[in-house]
XYZ file of C-alpha atoms in Angstrom:
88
model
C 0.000 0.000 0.000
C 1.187 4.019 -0.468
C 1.775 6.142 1.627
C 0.538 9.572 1.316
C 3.855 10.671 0.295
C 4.357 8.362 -2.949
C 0.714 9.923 -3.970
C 0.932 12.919 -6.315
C -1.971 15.350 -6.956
C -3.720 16.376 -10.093
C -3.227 19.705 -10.142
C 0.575 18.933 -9.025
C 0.690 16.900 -11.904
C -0.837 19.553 -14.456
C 1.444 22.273 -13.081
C 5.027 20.159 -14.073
C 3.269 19.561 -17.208
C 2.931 22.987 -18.021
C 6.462 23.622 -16.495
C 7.652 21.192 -19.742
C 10.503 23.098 -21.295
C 8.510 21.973 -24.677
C 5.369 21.490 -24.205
C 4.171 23.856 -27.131
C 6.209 22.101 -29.410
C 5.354 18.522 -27.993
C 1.130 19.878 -28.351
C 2.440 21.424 -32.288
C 3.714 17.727 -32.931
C 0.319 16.333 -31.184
C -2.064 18.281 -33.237
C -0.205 17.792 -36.466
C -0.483 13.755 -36.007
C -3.902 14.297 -34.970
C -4.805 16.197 -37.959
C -3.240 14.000 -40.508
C -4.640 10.715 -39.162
C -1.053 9.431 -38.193
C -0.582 7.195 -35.282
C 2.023 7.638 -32.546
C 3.748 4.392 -34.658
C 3.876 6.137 -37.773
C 5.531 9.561 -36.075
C 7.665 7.693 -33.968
C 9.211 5.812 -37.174
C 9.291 9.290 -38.767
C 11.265 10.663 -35.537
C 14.123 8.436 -35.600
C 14.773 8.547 -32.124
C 15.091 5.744 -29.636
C 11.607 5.131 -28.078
C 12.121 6.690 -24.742
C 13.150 9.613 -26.397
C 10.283 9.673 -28.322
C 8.434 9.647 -25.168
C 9.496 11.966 -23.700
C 9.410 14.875 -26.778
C 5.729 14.389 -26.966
C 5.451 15.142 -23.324
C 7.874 18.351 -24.271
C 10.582 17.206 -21.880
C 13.344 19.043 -22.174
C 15.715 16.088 -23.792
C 15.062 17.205 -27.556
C 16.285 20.395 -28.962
C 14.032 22.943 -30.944
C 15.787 21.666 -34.340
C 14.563 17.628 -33.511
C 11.142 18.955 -33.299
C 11.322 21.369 -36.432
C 12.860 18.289 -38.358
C 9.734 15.920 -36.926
C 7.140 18.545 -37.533
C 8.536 18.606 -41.338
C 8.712 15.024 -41.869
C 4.876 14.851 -40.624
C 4.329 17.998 -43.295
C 6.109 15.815 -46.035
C 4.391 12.429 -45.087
C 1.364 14.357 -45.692
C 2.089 15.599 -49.194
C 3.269 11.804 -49.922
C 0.167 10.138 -49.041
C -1.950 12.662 -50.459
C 0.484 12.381 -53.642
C -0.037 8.571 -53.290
C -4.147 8.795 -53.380
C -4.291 10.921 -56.298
């Protein structure tokens, strides 16, 4: 059983979300795979990284630069224009 010490509250837990050194580019990356109908598979082959580094850039930790998630939120932009290119 816990202990009230190992339990962590909500708002505790929204307020070192928002504290994310990233977190507008992780919710960019987010909307974009959202929007295009890709699955967290699909982005996370598109990423290239390790999967606990993928992890952790869509929770905008501060482990990925600026540049890995300009680079990711191109490669979603591209895979886009391929499979759009690939219906027509």
């Amino acid at each position: 059983m816990m202990d009230d010490s190992e339990y962590v509250s909500g708002n505790e837990i929204a307020r070192q979300w928002r504290e994310m050194p990233h977190r507008k580019q992780a919710d960019r990356i987010v909307n974009e795979m959202i929007h295009n109908h890709l699955t967290a598979e699909e982005v996370f082959a598109l990423s290239g990284l390790p999967e606990h580094e993928f992890a952790r850039m869509l929770a905008g930790d501060g482990a990925v630069t600026n540049a890995q998630y300009e680079a990711l939120y191109t490669q979603i932009q591209l895979h886009r224009r391929d499979s759009v290119n690939d219906h027509n």
